[in-house]
mmCIF file of C-alpha atoms in Angstrom:
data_model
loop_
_atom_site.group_PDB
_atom_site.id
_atom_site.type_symbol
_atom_site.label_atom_id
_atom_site.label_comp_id
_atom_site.label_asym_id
_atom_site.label_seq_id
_atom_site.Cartn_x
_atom_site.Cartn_y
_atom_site.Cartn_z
ATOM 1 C CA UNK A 836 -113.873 -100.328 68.610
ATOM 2 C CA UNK A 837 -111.789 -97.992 66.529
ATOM 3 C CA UNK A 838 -109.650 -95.807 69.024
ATOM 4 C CA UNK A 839 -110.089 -92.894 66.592
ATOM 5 C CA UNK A 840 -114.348 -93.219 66.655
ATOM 6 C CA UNK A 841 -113.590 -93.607 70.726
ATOM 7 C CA UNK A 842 -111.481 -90.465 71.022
ATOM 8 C CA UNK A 843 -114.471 -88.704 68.875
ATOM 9 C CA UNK A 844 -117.045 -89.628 70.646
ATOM 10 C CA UNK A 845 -115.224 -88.607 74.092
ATOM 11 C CA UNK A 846 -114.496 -85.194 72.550
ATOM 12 C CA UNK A 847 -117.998 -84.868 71.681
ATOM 13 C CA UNK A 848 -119.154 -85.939 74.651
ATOM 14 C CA UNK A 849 -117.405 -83.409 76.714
ATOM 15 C CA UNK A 850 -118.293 -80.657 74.635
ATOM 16 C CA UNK A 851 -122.048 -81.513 75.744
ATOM 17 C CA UNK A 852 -121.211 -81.445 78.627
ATOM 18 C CA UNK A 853 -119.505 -78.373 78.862
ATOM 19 C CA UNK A 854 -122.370 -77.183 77.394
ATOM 20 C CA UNK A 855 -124.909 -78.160 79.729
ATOM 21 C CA UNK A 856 -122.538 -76.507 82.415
ATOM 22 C CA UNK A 857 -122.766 -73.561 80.931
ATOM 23 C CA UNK A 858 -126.052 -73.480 80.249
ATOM 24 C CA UNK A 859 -127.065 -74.530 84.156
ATOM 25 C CA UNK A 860 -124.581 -71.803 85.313
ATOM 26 C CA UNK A 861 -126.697 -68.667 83.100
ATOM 27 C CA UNK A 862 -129.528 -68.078 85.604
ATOM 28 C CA UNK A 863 -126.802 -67.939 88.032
ATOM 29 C CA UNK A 864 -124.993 -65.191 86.093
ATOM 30 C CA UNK A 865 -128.312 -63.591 85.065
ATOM 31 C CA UNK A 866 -129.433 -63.039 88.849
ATOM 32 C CA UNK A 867 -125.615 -62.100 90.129
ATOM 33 C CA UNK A 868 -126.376 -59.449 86.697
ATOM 34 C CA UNK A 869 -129.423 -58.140 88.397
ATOM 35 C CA UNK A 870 -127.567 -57.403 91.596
ATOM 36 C CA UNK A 871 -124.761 -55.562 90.454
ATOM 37 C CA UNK A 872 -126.766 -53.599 88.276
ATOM 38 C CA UNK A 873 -129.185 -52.800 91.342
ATOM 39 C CA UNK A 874 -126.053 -51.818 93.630
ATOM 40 C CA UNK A 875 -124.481 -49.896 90.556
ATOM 41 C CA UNK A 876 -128.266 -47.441 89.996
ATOM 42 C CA UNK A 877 -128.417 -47.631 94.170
ATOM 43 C CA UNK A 878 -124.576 -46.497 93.769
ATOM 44 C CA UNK A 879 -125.640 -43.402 91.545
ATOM 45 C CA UNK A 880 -128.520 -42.515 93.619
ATOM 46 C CA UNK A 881 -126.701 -42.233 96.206
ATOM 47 C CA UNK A 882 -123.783 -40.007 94.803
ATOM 48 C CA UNK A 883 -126.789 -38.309 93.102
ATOM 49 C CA UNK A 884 -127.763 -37.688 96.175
ATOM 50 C CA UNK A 885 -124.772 -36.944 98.245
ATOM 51 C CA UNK A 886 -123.808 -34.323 95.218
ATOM 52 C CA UNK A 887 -127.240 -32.493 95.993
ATOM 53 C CA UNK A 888 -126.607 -32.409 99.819
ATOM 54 C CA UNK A 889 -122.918 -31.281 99.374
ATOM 55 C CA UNK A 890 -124.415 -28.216 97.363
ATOM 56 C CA UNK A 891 -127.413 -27.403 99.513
ATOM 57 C CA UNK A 892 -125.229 -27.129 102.290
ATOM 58 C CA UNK A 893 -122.757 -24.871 100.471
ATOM 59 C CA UNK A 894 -119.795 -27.523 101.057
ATOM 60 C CA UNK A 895 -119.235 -26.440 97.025
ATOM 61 C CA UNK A 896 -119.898 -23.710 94.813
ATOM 62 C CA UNK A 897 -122.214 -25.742 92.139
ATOM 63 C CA UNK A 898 -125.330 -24.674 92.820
ATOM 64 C CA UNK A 899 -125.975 -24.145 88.750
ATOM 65 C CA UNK A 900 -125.448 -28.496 89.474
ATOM 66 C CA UNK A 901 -128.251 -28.886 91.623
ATOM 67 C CA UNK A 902 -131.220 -29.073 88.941
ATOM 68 C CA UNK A 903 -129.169 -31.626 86.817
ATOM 69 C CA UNK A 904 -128.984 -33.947 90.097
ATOM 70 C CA UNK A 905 -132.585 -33.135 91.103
ATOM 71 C CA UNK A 906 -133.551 -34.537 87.615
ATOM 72 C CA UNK A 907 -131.535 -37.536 87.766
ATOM 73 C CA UNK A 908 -132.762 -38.492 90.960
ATOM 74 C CA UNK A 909 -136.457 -38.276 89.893
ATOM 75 C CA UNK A 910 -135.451 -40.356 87.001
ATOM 76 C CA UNK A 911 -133.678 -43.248 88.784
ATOM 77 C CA UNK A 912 -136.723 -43.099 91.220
ATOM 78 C CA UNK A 913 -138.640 -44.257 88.674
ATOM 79 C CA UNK A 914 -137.327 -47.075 87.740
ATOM 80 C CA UNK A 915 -135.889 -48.374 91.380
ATOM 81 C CA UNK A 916 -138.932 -50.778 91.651
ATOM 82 C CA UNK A 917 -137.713 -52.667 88.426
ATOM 83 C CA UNK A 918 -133.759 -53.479 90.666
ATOM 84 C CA UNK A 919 -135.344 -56.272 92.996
ATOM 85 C CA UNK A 920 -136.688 -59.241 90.455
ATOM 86 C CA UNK A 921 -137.013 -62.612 92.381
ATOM 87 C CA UNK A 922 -134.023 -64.143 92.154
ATOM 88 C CA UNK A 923 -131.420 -61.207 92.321
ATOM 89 C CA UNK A 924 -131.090 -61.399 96.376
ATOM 90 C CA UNK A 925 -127.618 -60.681 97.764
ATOM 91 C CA UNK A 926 -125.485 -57.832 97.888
ATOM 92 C CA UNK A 927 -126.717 -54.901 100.374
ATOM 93 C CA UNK A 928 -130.720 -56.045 99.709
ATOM 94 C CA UNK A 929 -131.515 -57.562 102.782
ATOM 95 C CA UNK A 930 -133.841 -60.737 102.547
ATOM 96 C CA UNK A 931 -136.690 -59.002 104.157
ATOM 97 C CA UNK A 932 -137.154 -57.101 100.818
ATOM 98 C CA UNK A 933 -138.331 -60.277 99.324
ATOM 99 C CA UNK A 934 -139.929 -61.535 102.405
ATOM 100 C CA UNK A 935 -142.391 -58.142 102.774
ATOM 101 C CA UNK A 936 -142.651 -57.131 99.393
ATOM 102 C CA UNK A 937 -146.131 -54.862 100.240
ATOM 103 C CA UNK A 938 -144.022 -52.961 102.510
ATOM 104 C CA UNK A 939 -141.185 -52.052 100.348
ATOM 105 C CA UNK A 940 -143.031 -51.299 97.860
ATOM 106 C CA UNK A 941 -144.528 -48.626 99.539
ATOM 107 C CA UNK A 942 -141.527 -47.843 100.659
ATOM 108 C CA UNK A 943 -140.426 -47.485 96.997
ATOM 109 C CA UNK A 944 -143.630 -45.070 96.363
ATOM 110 C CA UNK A 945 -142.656 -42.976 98.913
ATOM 111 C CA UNK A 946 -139.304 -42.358 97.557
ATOM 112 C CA UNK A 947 -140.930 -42.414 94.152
ATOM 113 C CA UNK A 948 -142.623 -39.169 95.034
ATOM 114 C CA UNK A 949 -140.305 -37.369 97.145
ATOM 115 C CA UNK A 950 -138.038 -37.371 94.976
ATOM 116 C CA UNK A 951 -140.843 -35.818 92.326
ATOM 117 C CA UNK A 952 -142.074 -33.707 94.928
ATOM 118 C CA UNK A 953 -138.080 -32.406 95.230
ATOM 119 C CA UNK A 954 -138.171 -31.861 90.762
ATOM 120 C CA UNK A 955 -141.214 -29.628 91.348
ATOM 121 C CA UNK A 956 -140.180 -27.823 94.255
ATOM 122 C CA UNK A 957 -136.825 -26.903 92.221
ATOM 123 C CA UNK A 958 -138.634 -26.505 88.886
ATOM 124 C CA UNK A 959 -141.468 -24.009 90.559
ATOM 125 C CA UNK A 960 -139.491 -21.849 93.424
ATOM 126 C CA UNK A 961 -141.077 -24.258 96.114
ATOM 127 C CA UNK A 962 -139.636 -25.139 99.628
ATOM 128 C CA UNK A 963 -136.668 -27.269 98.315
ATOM 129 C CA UNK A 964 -135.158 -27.948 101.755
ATOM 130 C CA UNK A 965 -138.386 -29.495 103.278
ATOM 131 C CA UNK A 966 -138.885 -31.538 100.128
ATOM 132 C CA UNK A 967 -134.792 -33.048 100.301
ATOM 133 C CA UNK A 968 -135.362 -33.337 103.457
ATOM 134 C CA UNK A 969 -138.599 -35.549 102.767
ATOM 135 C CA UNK A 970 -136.270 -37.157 99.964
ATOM 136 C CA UNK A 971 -133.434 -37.933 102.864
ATOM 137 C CA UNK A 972 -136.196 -39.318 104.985
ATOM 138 C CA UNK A 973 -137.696 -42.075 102.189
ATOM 139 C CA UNK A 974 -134.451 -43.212 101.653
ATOM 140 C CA UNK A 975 -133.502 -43.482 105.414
ATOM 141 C CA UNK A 976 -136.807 -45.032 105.999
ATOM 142 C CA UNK A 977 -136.172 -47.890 103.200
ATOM 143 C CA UNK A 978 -132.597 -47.854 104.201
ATOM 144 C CA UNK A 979 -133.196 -49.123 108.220
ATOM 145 C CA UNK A 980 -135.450 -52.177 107.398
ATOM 146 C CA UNK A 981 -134.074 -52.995 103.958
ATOM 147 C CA UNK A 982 -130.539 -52.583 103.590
ATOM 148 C CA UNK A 983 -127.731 -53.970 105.242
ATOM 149 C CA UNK A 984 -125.611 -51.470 106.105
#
């Protein structure tokens, strides 16, 4: 055979097959994708959250802040029981999440409305310290059997 239609073939050939590599390696990506973007909304609750704490306890003078986190936190809540698909274990997510999924999805309810229990109780003059307290708790609560720490 004609080296030239050899050497085209083998170029061709491993262009397929890099191909099919990459291809094989996208769920892969997709799933290590999920996980990051999990930790990185689990990342902003939690500063959410530590930014709320620091001004209920008067560590700094922001309290015009508080509302704004409040808000955010009843947003992200919403959407936290979209950040564990099948498939996107790793990270801090401990197995048992996938393993117990009626459980932590209450779990996820319960922090669901805390933290829209916490919106109201800022938005309407309510007892804000027993609701971030109840907020504090939900996450705690999810935290010990579902995240390794």
């Amino acid at each position: 055979m004609n080296k030239l239609f050899l050497h085209g073939r083998l170029v061709r050939g491993l262009k397929y097959l890099s191909l099919a590599a990459a291809l094989a390696a996208l769920p892969a990506a997709a799933d290590e994708g999920a996980m990051e973007y999990r930790e990185n909304v689990m990342s902003a609750i939690g500063g959410h959250m530590s930014s709320a704490a620091d001004i209920a306890r008067g560590k700094v003078p922001h309290q015009a802040h508080f509302s704004m986190h409040v808000n955010a936190l009843a947003e992200l809540s919403t959407i936290a029981d979209t950040l564990f698909p099948e498939g996107s274990q790793g990270g801090d997510a401990l197995p048992e999440i996938w393993q117990n999924p009626d459980d932590f999805a209450a779990k996820l309810d319960d922090f669901e409305t805390a933290a829209a229990d916490l919106k109201v109780a800022v938005d309407n003059g309510g007892d804000v310290g027993s609701a971030f307290q109840a907020l504090g708790q939900a996450c705690k609560s999810c935290h010990d059997d579902y995240r390794d720490e």
